[in-house]
Amino acid sequence: MYAITGISGQVGGAVARALLADGQSVRAVVRDADKGRAWAERGCEVALATITDAEAMAAAFAGTEGVFLMTPPNFDPEPGFPEIHAMRDAALAAIEAARPGKVVFLSTVGAQASEFNLLTNASIMEAGLRAASAPMALLRPGWFMENAVWDLPAARAGAIVSFLQPADHAVPMIATADIGAVAAALLGETWTGVRVVELEAATRCSANDIAAGFARALGHPVGVELPPRDGWEALFRAQGANHPLPRMRMLDGFNQGWIDFEGGDAEKRVGTTPLDAVLAQLVARG
């Protein structure tokens, strides 16, 4: 039995589907019963828990061979990252109480970066989870290719707006289906201590690549517009952000190259899904 958090989202759902396809038993960890109903219909157990409820999470993790752990995205964290500190403490307490066979945590490329940025969320979680008694795999995927869904309306209109700059600067990306497959594979492996697993597609991708992929999928030219850096804060605040600096610094990190994989002793895995396949699927979905 494997407990999967975030199962109602893209990555958690991909992990669960990969495990089910392999004939494994899955416990869907959801916030409310409605979110678990579809997974119950697929034969999964359902456990109700939120990421900050250590007692409920411990019950969800109890008796499992492994746990896939992820935190909900927060693109506008408050100063000091209080939300992720609470999640870290609850997750660690739940793991220590439940003692699952292993844990795979969905981290991110750049989690090892020392400079403050949005991905500091993952850095804080990693630091706490390293103290867990269960074998721990810190899975660090690249930029999600599916993030391009936010560019689809603009691509249909003829030009995407990109904060990945310059437009030909390629960064590590990965499809969520590949993340799910690798996470499921890790849950089936045996190890001790902490391991770091880095995951990206065979080819790195730029804003130009995303525009070109959309052009092929849509059948018309798609350009790239690059908002100047000195206008980002006002733009993000106009979009509703209260604390835009962490996101701005994350983008700086990708653009300047200090957000990248750690290398060294980290394991390297490569996904098989190309960017064009993801973009074509986004277009087909509408």
PDB file of C-alpha atoms in Angstrom:
ATOM      1  CA  MET A   1       0.000   0.000   0.000  1.00  0.00           C
ATOM      2  CA  TYR A   2       1.275   3.437  -0.984  1.00  0.00           C
ATOM      3  CA  ALA A   3      -0.143   6.706   0.362  1.00  0.00           C
ATOM      4  CA  ILE A   4      -0.288   9.495  -2.212  1.00  0.00           C
ATOM      5  CA  THR A   5      -0.739  13.127  -1.237  1.00  0.00           C
ATOM      6  CA  GLY A   6      -1.742  15.688  -3.842  1.00  0.00           C
ATOM      7  CA  ILE A   7      -3.562  12.943  -5.733  1.00  0.00           C
ATOM      8  CA  SER A   8      -6.210  15.319  -7.072  1.00  0.00           C
ATOM      9  CA  GLY A   9      -3.499  17.342  -8.847  1.00  0.00           C
ATOM     10  CA  GLN A  10      -1.403  16.656 -11.927  1.00  0.00           C
ATOM     11  CA  VAL A  11       1.657  15.106 -10.311  1.00  0.00           C
ATOM     12  CA  GLY A  12       0.020  13.192  -7.478  1.00  0.00           C
ATOM     13  CA  GLY A  13      -2.533  11.850  -9.935  1.00  0.00           C
ATOM     14  CA  ALA A  14       0.235  10.744 -12.287  1.00  0.00           C
ATOM     15  CA  VAL A  15       1.992   8.902  -9.457  1.00  0.00           C
ATOM     16  CA  ALA A  16      -1.216   7.130  -8.468  1.00  0.00           C
ATOM     17  CA  ARG A  17      -2.055   6.127 -12.034  1.00  0.00           C
ATOM     18  CA  ALA A  18       1.442   4.709 -12.527  1.00  0.00           C
ATOM     19  CA  LEU A  19       1.171   2.649  -9.345  1.00  0.00           C
ATOM     20  CA  LEU A  20      -2.315   1.391 -10.186  1.00  0.00           C
ATOM     21  CA  ALA A  21      -1.158   0.414 -13.681  1.00  0.00           C
ATOM     22  CA  ASP A  22       1.567  -1.647 -12.004  1.00  0.00           C
ATOM     23  CA  GLY A  23      -0.997  -3.444  -9.863  1.00  0.00           C
ATOM     24  CA  GLN A  24      -0.087  -1.662  -6.625  1.00  0.00           C
ATOM     25  CA  SER A  25      -2.505  -0.667  -3.866  1.00  0.00           C
ATOM     26  CA  VAL A  26      -3.001   3.061  -3.370  1.00  0.00           C
ATOM     27  CA  ARG A  27      -4.348   5.125  -0.495  1.00  0.00           C
ATOM     28  CA  ALA A  28      -5.553   8.498  -1.757  1.00  0.00           C
ATOM     29  CA  VAL A  29      -4.867  11.248   0.759  1.00  0.00           C
ATOM     30  CA  VAL A  30      -7.366  14.048   0.143  1.00  0.00           C
ATOM     31  CA  ARG A  31      -8.722  17.091   1.949  1.00  0.00           C
ATOM     32  CA  ASP A  32     -12.387  16.115   1.598  1.00  0.00           C
ATOM     33  CA  ALA A  33     -14.391  13.067   0.631  1.00  0.00           C
ATOM     34  CA  ASP A  34     -15.590  14.542  -2.657  1.00  0.00           C
ATOM     35  CA  LYS A  35     -12.019  14.716  -3.951  1.00  0.00           C
ATOM     36  CA  GLY A  36     -11.487  11.066  -3.077  1.00  0.00           C
ATOM     37  CA  ARG A  37     -14.644   9.661  -4.640  1.00  0.00           C
ATOM     38  CA  ALA A  38     -13.190   9.198  -8.136  1.00  0.00           C
ATOM     39  CA  TRP A  39     -10.155   7.414  -6.681  1.00  0.00           C
ATOM     40  CA  ALA A  40     -12.335   5.165  -4.535  1.00  0.00           C
ATOM     41  CA  GLU A  41     -14.150   4.158  -7.730  1.00  0.00           C
ATOM     42  CA  ARG A  42     -10.754   3.092  -9.115  1.00  0.00           C
ATOM     43  CA  GLY A  43     -10.191   0.810  -6.131  1.00  0.00           C
ATOM     44  CA  CYS A  44      -8.135   3.097  -3.902  1.00  0.00           C
ATOM     45  CA  GLU A  45      -8.501   3.487  -0.172  1.00  0.00           C
ATOM     46  CA  VAL A  46      -9.288   7.065   0.813  1.00  0.00           C
ATOM     47  CA  ALA A  47      -7.851   8.918   3.810  1.00  0.00           C
ATOM     48  CA  LEU A  48      -8.881  12.426   4.822  1.00  0.00           C
ATOM     49  CA  ALA A  49      -6.045  14.733   5.887  1.00  0.00           C
ATOM     50  CA  THR A  50      -4.614  18.170   5.279  1.00  0.00           C
ATOM     51  CA  ILE A  51      -0.895  18.796   5.026  1.00  0.00           C
ATOM     52  CA  THR A  52      -0.832  20.732   8.315  1.00  0.00           C
ATOM     53  CA  ASP A  53      -2.750  18.104  10.331  1.00  0.00           C
ATOM     54  CA  ALA A  54      -0.019  15.852  11.677  1.00  0.00           C
ATOM     55  CA  GLU A  55      -2.394  13.439  13.398  1.00  0.00           C
ATOM     56  CA  ALA A  56      -4.569  12.897  10.328  1.00  0.00           C
ATOM     57  CA  MET A  57      -1.539  12.530   8.077  1.00  0.00           C
ATOM     58  CA  ALA A  58       0.015  10.003  10.439  1.00  0.00           C
ATOM     59  CA  ALA A  59      -3.156   7.930  10.193  1.00  0.00           C
ATOM     60  CA  ALA A  60      -3.043   8.233   6.391  1.00  0.00           C
ATOM     61  CA  PHE A  61       0.606   7.137   6.268  1.00  0.00           C
ATOM     62  CA  ALA A  62       0.309   4.301   8.801  1.00  0.00           C
ATOM     63  CA  GLY A  63       0.959   0.780   7.568  1.00  0.00           C
ATOM     64  CA  THR A  64       2.218   1.849   4.143  1.00  0.00           C
ATOM     65  CA  GLU A  65       5.226   0.658   2.187  1.00  0.00           C
ATOM     66  CA  GLY A  66       5.818   4.204   1.038  1.00  0.00           C
ATOM     67  CA  VAL A  67       4.472   7.749   0.884  1.00  0.00           C
ATOM     68  CA  PHE A  68       4.510  10.224  -1.962  1.00  0.00           C
ATOM     69  CA  LEU A  69       4.614  13.606  -0.246  1.00  0.00           C
ATOM     70  CA  MET A  70       4.070  16.975  -1.847  1.00  0.00           C
ATOM     71  CA  THR A  71       3.026  20.400  -0.642  1.00  0.00           C
ATOM     72  CA  PRO A  72       0.411  22.578  -2.337  1.00  0.00           C
ATOM     73  CA  PRO A  73       1.925  25.330  -4.488  1.00  0.00           C
ATOM     74  CA  ASN A  74       2.144  28.802  -3.005  1.00  0.00           C
ATOM     75  CA  PHE A  75       3.215  31.443  -5.500  1.00  0.00           C
ATOM     76  CA  ASP A  76       2.724  34.327  -3.063  1.00  0.00           C
ATOM     77  CA  PRO A  77       4.208  33.267   0.293  1.00  0.00           C
ATOM     78  CA  GLU A  78       4.211  35.600   3.268  1.00  0.00           C
ATOM     79  CA  PRO A  79       7.590  36.917   4.474  1.00  0.00           C
ATOM     80  CA  GLY A  80       9.495  34.259   6.391  1.00  0.00           C
ATOM     81  CA  PHE A  81       7.558  31.424   4.691  1.00  0.00           C
ATOM     82  CA  PRO A  82       5.396  30.623   7.748  1.00  0.00           C
ATOM     83  CA  GLU A  83       3.070  28.350   5.776  1.00  0.00           C
ATOM     84  CA  ILE A  84       5.819  25.985   4.646  1.00  0.00           C
ATOM     85  CA  HIS A  85       7.333  25.859   8.132  1.00  0.00           C
ATOM     86  CA  ALA A  86       3.985  24.620   9.456  1.00  0.00           C
ATOM     87  CA  MET A  87       3.733  22.032   6.675  1.00  0.00           C
ATOM     88  CA  ARG A  88       7.281  20.841   7.313  1.00  0.00           C
ATOM     89  CA  ASP A  89       6.685  20.365  11.033  1.00  0.00           C
ATOM     90  CA  ALA A  90       3.403  18.514  10.492  1.00  0.00           C
ATOM     91  CA  ALA A  91       4.827  16.272   7.777  1.00  0.00           C
ATOM     92  CA  LEU A  92       7.868  15.331   9.834  1.00  0.00           C
ATOM     93  CA  ALA A  93       5.712  14.584  12.884  1.00  0.00           C
ATOM     94  CA  ALA A  94       3.400  12.420  10.777  1.00  0.00           C
ATOM     95  CA  ILE A  95       6.283  10.464   9.275  1.00  0.00           C
ATOM     96  CA  GLU A  96       7.845   9.830  12.671  1.00  0.00           C
ATOM     97  CA  ALA A  97       4.519   8.694  14.114  1.00  0.00           C
ATOM     98  CA  ALA A  98       3.520   6.467  11.172  1.00  0.00           C
ATOM     99  CA  ARG A  99       6.945   5.082  10.236  1.00  0.00           C
ATOM    100  CA  PRO A 100       6.192   4.348   6.548  1.00  0.00           C
ATOM    101  CA  GLY A 101       8.649   2.180   4.655  1.00  0.00           C
ATOM    102  CA  LYS A 102       9.990   5.132   2.665  1.00  0.00           C
ATOM    103  CA  VAL A 103       9.072   8.636   1.542  1.00  0.00           C
ATOM    104  CA  VAL A 104       9.427  10.288  -1.863  1.00  0.00           C
ATOM    105  CA  PHE A 105       9.128  14.069  -1.521  1.00  0.00           C
ATOM    106  CA  LEU A 106       8.362  16.204  -4.558  1.00  0.00           C
ATOM    107  CA  SER A 107      10.980  18.944  -4.325  1.00  0.00           C
ATOM    108  CA  THR A 108      12.289  21.030  -7.222  1.00  0.00           C
ATOM    109  CA  VAL A 109      15.308  21.912  -9.298  1.00  0.00           C
ATOM    110  CA  GLY A 110      17.227  24.567  -7.413  1.00  0.00           C
ATOM    111  CA  ALA A 111      16.168  23.451  -3.938  1.00  0.00           C
ATOM    112  CA  GLN A 112      19.832  23.609  -2.950  1.00  0.00           C
ATOM    113  CA  ALA A 113      20.194  27.277  -3.990  1.00  0.00           C
ATOM    114  CA  SER A 114      21.332  29.505  -1.150  1.00  0.00           C
ATOM    115  CA  GLU A 115      19.752  32.675  -2.517  1.00  0.00           C
ATOM    116  CA  PHE A 116      16.255  33.605  -1.361  1.00  0.00           C
ATOM    117  CA  ASN A 117      13.558  32.900  -3.943  1.00  0.00           C
ATOM    118  CA  LEU A 118      10.180  31.181  -4.324  1.00  0.00           C
ATOM    119  CA  LEU A 119      11.827  27.752  -4.328  1.00  0.00           C
ATOM    120  CA  THR A 120      13.043  28.392  -0.779  1.00  0.00           C
ATOM    121  CA  ASN A 121       9.735  26.665   0.056  1.00  0.00           C
ATOM    122  CA  ALA A 122      11.314  23.403  -1.119  1.00  0.00           C
ATOM    123  CA  SER A 123      14.620  24.164   0.590  1.00  0.00           C
ATOM    124  CA  ILE A 124      12.849  24.488   3.940  1.00  0.00           C
ATOM    125  CA  MET A 125      10.930  21.240   3.435  1.00  0.00           C
ATOM    126  CA  GLU A 126      14.050  19.359   2.359  1.00  0.00           C
ATOM    127  CA  ALA A 127      16.019  20.532   5.390  1.00  0.00           C
ATOM    128  CA  GLY A 128      13.329  19.292   7.742  1.00  0.00           C
ATOM    129  CA  LEU A 129      12.695  15.986   5.990  1.00  0.00           C
ATOM    130  CA  ARG A 130      16.382  15.084   6.018  1.00  0.00           C
ATOM    131  CA  ALA A 131      15.936  14.481   9.749  1.00  0.00           C
ATOM    132  CA  ALA A 132      13.227  11.847   9.207  1.00  0.00           C
ATOM    133  CA  SER A 133      13.928   8.282  10.282  1.00  0.00           C
ATOM    134  CA  ALA A 134      12.301   6.842   7.145  1.00  0.00           C
ATOM    135  CA  PRO A 135      14.372   6.427   3.976  1.00  0.00           C
ATOM    136  CA  MET A 136      13.905   9.696   2.096  1.00  0.00           C
ATOM    137  CA  ALA A 137      14.124  10.452  -1.631  1.00  0.00           C
ATOM    138  CA  LEU A 138      14.166  14.142  -2.547  1.00  0.00           C
ATOM    139  CA  LEU A 139      12.861  14.205  -6.115  1.00  0.00           C
ATOM    140  CA  ARG A 140      13.915  17.425  -7.865  1.00  0.00           C
ATOM    141  CA  PRO A 141      12.187  17.848 -11.229  1.00  0.00           C
ATOM    142  CA  GLY A 142      12.730  20.722 -13.619  1.00  0.00           C
ATOM    143  CA  TRP A 143      10.218  23.400 -14.588  1.00  0.00           C
ATOM    144  CA  PHE A 144       6.872  21.737 -15.359  1.00  0.00           C
ATOM    145  CA  MET A 145       6.162  21.777 -19.101  1.00  0.00           C
ATOM    146  CA  GLU A 146       2.469  21.944 -18.241  1.00  0.00           C
ATOM    147  CA  ASN A 147       3.000  25.439 -16.810  1.00  0.00           C
ATOM    148  CA  ALA A 148       2.651  26.500 -20.449  1.00  0.00           C
ATOM    149  CA  VAL A 149      -1.110  26.082 -20.067  1.00  0.00           C
ATOM    150  CA  TRP A 150      -1.151  29.662 -18.776  1.00  0.00           C
ATOM    151  CA  ASP A 151       0.326  30.765 -22.113  1.00  0.00           C
ATOM    152  CA  LEU A 152      -2.276  29.011 -24.253  1.00  0.00           C
ATOM    153  CA  PRO A 153      -4.781  31.897 -24.597  1.00  0.00           C
ATOM    154  CA  ALA A 154      -1.954  34.259 -25.563  1.00  0.00           C
ATOM    155  CA  ALA A 155      -0.546  31.701 -27.975  1.00  0.00           C
ATOM    156  CA  ARG A 156      -3.935  31.442 -29.662  1.00  0.00           C
ATOM    157  CA  ALA A 157      -3.820  35.233 -30.055  1.00  0.00           C
ATOM    158  CA  GLY A 158      -0.357  35.078 -31.626  1.00  0.00           C
ATOM    159  CA  ALA A 159       2.284  35.800 -28.941  1.00  0.00           C
ATOM    160  CA  ILE A 160       3.113  34.407 -25.501  1.00  0.00           C
ATOM    161  CA  VAL A 161       4.404  36.589 -22.668  1.00  0.00           C
ATOM    162  CA  SER A 162       7.481  35.069 -21.076  1.00  0.00           C
ATOM    163  CA  PHE A 163       9.472  35.855 -17.958  1.00  0.00           C
ATOM    164  CA  LEU A 164      12.054  33.246 -18.957  1.00  0.00           C
ATOM    165  CA  GLN A 165      14.578  35.594 -20.551  1.00  0.00           C
ATOM    166  CA  PRO A 166      16.323  35.985 -22.925  1.00  0.00           C
ATOM    167  CA  ALA A 167      13.904  34.133 -25.158  1.00  0.00           C
ATOM    168  CA  ASP A 168      16.551  31.658 -26.330  1.00  0.00           C
ATOM    169  CA  HIS A 169      17.785  30.801 -22.813  1.00  0.00           C
ATOM    170  CA  ALA A 170      16.978  27.110 -22.243  1.00  0.00           C
ATOM    171  CA  VAL A 171      16.169  25.801 -18.763  1.00  0.00           C
ATOM    172  CA  PRO A 172      15.534  22.271 -17.429  1.00  0.00           C
ATOM    173  CA  MET A 173      11.918  21.220 -17.946  1.00  0.00           C
ATOM    174  CA  ILE A 174       9.943  18.012 -17.497  1.00  0.00           C
ATOM    175  CA  ALA A 175       6.474  16.622 -18.202  1.00  0.00           C
ATOM    176  CA  THR A 176       4.322  15.748 -15.201  1.00  0.00           C
ATOM    177  CA  ALA A 177       3.718  12.267 -16.616  1.00  0.00           C
ATOM    178  CA  ASP A 178       7.463  11.626 -16.366  1.00  0.00           C
ATOM    179  CA  ILE A 179       7.530  12.915 -12.797  1.00  0.00           C
ATOM    180  CA  GLY A 180       4.749  10.502 -11.904  1.00  0.00           C
ATOM    181  CA  ALA A 181       6.521   7.576 -13.544  1.00  0.00           C
ATOM    182  CA  VAL A 182       9.829   8.280 -11.799  1.00  0.00           C
ATOM    183  CA  ALA A 183       8.179   8.853  -8.405  1.00  0.00           C
ATOM    184  CA  ALA A 184       6.275   5.576  -8.717  1.00  0.00           C
ATOM    185  CA  ALA A 185       9.480   3.780  -9.661  1.00  0.00           C
ATOM    186  CA  LEU A 186      11.278   5.252  -6.656  1.00  0.00           C
ATOM    187  CA  LEU A 187       8.527   4.035  -4.342  1.00  0.00           C
ATOM    188  CA  GLY A 188       9.295   0.522  -5.559  1.00  0.00           C
ATOM    189  CA  GLU A 189      13.008   0.798  -4.790  1.00  0.00           C
ATOM    190  CA  THR A 190      14.890   0.108  -1.569  1.00  0.00           C
ATOM    191  CA  TRP A 191      17.507   2.367   0.019  1.00  0.00           C
ATOM    192  CA  THR A 192      18.638   3.800   3.324  1.00  0.00           C
ATOM    193  CA  GLY A 193      19.180   7.391   4.374  1.00  0.00           C
ATOM    194  CA  VAL A 194      18.596  10.342   2.047  1.00  0.00           C
ATOM    195  CA  ARG A 195      18.980  10.362  -1.706  1.00  0.00           C
ATOM    196  CA  VAL A 196      18.590  13.250  -4.168  1.00  0.00           C
ATOM    197  CA  VAL A 197      17.145  12.453  -7.591  1.00  0.00           C
ATOM    198  CA  GLU A 198      17.226  15.110 -10.325  1.00  0.00           C
ATOM    199  CA  LEU A 199      14.847  14.812 -13.267  1.00  0.00           C
ATOM    200  CA  GLU A 200      14.614  16.671 -16.573  1.00  0.00           C
ATOM    201  CA  ALA A 201      13.693  16.047 -20.196  1.00  0.00           C
ATOM    202  CA  ALA A 202      16.293  14.979 -22.735  1.00  0.00           C
ATOM    203  CA  THR A 203      16.401  18.541 -24.128  1.00  0.00           C
ATOM    204  CA  ARG A 204      16.243  21.826 -22.243  1.00  0.00           C
ATOM    205  CA  CYS A 205      13.635  24.327 -23.394  1.00  0.00           C
ATOM    206  CA  SER A 206      13.392  28.097 -23.847  1.00  0.00           C
ATOM    207  CA  ALA A 207      10.580  30.590 -24.353  1.00  0.00           C
ATOM    208  CA  ASN A 208      11.293  30.388 -28.077  1.00  0.00           C
ATOM    209  CA  ASP A 209      10.848  26.618 -27.926  1.00  0.00           C
ATOM    210  CA  ILE A 210       7.483  26.998 -26.192  1.00  0.00           C
ATOM    211  CA  ALA A 211       6.316  29.515 -28.789  1.00  0.00           C
ATOM    212  CA  ALA A 212       7.488  27.297 -31.648  1.00  0.00           C
ATOM    213  CA  GLY A 213       5.779  24.273 -30.137  1.00  0.00           C
ATOM    214  CA  PHE A 214       2.526  26.156 -29.782  1.00  0.00           C
ATOM    215  CA  ALA A 215       2.872  27.357 -33.378  1.00  0.00           C
ATOM    216  CA  ARG A 216       3.146  23.763 -34.588  1.00  0.00           C
ATOM    217  CA  ALA A 217       0.196  22.659 -32.458  1.00  0.00           C
ATOM    218  CA  LEU A 218      -2.024  25.618 -33.389  1.00  0.00           C
ATOM    219  CA  GLY A 219      -1.037  25.896 -37.028  1.00  0.00           C
ATOM    220  CA  HIS A 220      -0.167  29.599 -36.988  1.00  0.00           C
ATOM    221  CA  PRO A 221       2.866  31.712 -36.008  1.00  0.00           C
ATOM    222  CA  VAL A 222       3.389  32.436 -32.306  1.00  0.00           C
ATOM    223  CA  GLY A 223       5.786  35.112 -31.130  1.00  0.00           C
ATOM    224  CA  VAL A 224       7.350  35.900 -27.746  1.00  0.00           C
ATOM    225  CA  GLU A 225       6.933  39.111 -25.755  1.00  0.00           C
ATOM    226  CA  LEU A 226       9.410  39.777 -22.920  1.00  0.00           C
ATOM    227  CA  PRO A 227       8.207  42.150 -20.186  1.00  0.00           C
ATOM    228  CA  PRO A 228      11.161  44.225 -18.896  1.00  0.00           C
ATOM    229  CA  ARG A 229      12.496  43.216 -15.472  1.00  0.00           C
ATOM    230  CA  ASP A 230      11.870  46.647 -13.939  1.00  0.00           C
ATOM    231  CA  GLY A 231       8.151  46.274 -14.599  1.00  0.00           C
ATOM    232  CA  TRP A 232       7.645  42.823 -13.086  1.00  0.00           C
ATOM    233  CA  GLU A 233       6.721  43.928  -9.587  1.00  0.00           C
ATOM    234  CA  ALA A 234       3.968  46.263 -10.738  1.00  0.00           C
ATOM    235  CA  LEU A 235       2.692  43.626 -13.152  1.00  0.00           C
ATOM    236  CA  PHE A 236       2.570  40.861 -10.550  1.00  0.00           C
ATOM    237  CA  ARG A 237       0.898  43.145  -8.020  1.00  0.00           C
ATOM    238  CA  ALA A 238      -1.697  44.083 -10.622  1.00  0.00           C
ATOM    239  CA  GLN A 239      -2.351  40.356 -11.032  1.00  0.00           C
ATOM    240  CA  GLY A 240      -3.092  40.097  -7.304  1.00  0.00           C
ATOM    241  CA  ALA A 241       0.266  39.223  -5.727  1.00  0.00           C
ATOM    242  CA  ASN A 242       0.942  40.696  -2.286  1.00  0.00           C
ATOM    243  CA  HIS A 243       4.524  39.439  -2.036  1.00  0.00           C
ATOM    244  CA  PRO A 244       5.934  39.254  -5.587  1.00  0.00           C
ATOM    245  CA  LEU A 245       9.645  39.292  -4.685  1.00  0.00           C
ATOM    246  CA  PRO A 246      10.059  35.517  -4.138  1.00  0.00           C
ATOM    247  CA  ARG A 247       8.611  34.783  -7.583  1.00  0.00           C
ATOM    248  CA  MET A 248      10.738  37.493  -9.173  1.00  0.00           C
ATOM    249  CA  ARG A 249      13.884  36.090  -7.578  1.00  0.00           C
ATOM    250  CA  MET A 250      12.990  32.578  -8.764  1.00  0.00           C
ATOM    251  CA  LEU A 251      12.739  33.862 -12.325  1.00  0.00           C
ATOM    252  CA  ASP A 252      16.033  35.678 -11.863  1.00  0.00           C
ATOM    253  CA  GLY A 253      17.568  32.407 -10.747  1.00  0.00           C
ATOM    254  CA  PHE A 254      16.465  30.546 -13.856  1.00  0.00           C
ATOM    255  CA  ASN A 255      17.445  33.418 -16.125  1.00  0.00           C
ATOM    256  CA  GLN A 256      20.840  33.988 -14.500  1.00  0.00           C
ATOM    257  CA  GLY A 257      21.624  30.301 -14.091  1.00  0.00           C
ATOM    258  CA  TRP A 258      21.920  30.021 -10.319  1.00  0.00           C
ATOM    259  CA  ILE A 259      18.771  27.903 -10.237  1.00  0.00           C
ATOM    260  CA  ASP A 260      19.835  24.644 -11.831  1.00  0.00           C
ATOM    261  CA  PHE A 261      20.547  21.093 -10.774  1.00  0.00           C
ATOM    262  CA  GLU A 262      23.065  20.395  -8.043  1.00  0.00           C
ATOM    263  CA  GLY A 263      24.880  17.548  -9.779  1.00  0.00           C
ATOM    264  CA  GLY A 264      27.638  15.979  -7.742  1.00  0.00           C
ATOM    265  CA  ASP A 265      26.357  12.958  -5.851  1.00  0.00           C
ATOM    266  CA  ALA A 266      22.754  13.518  -6.924  1.00  0.00           C
ATOM    267  CA  GLU A 267      21.219  10.858  -9.154  1.00  0.00           C
ATOM    268  CA  LYS A 268      20.203  11.952 -12.646  1.00  0.00           C
ATOM    269  CA  ARG A 269      17.130  10.665 -14.470  1.00  0.00           C
ATOM    270  CA  VAL A 270      15.821  11.737 -17.857  1.00  0.00           C
ATOM    271  CA  GLY A 271      12.195  11.916 -18.940  1.00  0.00           C
ATOM    272  CA  THR A 272      10.933  10.651 -22.275  1.00  0.00           C
ATOM    273  CA  THR A 273       8.103  13.105 -23.034  1.00  0.00           C
ATOM    274  CA  PRO A 274       9.057  15.933 -25.443  1.00  0.00           C
ATOM    275  CA  LEU A 275       7.779  19.482 -25.053  1.00  0.00           C
ATOM    276  CA  ASP A 276       5.815  19.314 -28.318  1.00  0.00           C
ATOM    277  CA  ALA A 277       3.780  16.388 -27.035  1.00  0.00           C
ATOM    278  CA  VAL A 278       2.789  18.297 -23.900  1.00  0.00           C
ATOM    279  CA  LEU A 279       1.900  21.456 -25.824  1.00  0.00           C
ATOM    280  CA  ALA A 280      -0.145  19.505 -28.344  1.00  0.00           C
ATOM    281  CA  GLN A 281      -2.053  17.908 -25.492  1.00  0.00           C
ATOM    282  CA  LEU A 282      -2.722  21.305 -23.903  1.00  0.00           C
ATOM    283  CA  VAL A 283      -4.060  22.606 -27.194  1.00  0.00           C
ATOM    284  CA  ALA A 284      -6.244  19.524 -27.697  1.00  0.00           C
ATOM    285  CA  ARG A 285      -7.772  19.992 -24.251  1.00  0.00           C
ATOM    286  CA  GLY A 286      -8.712  23.547 -25.208  1.00  0.00           C
TER     287      GLY A 286
END
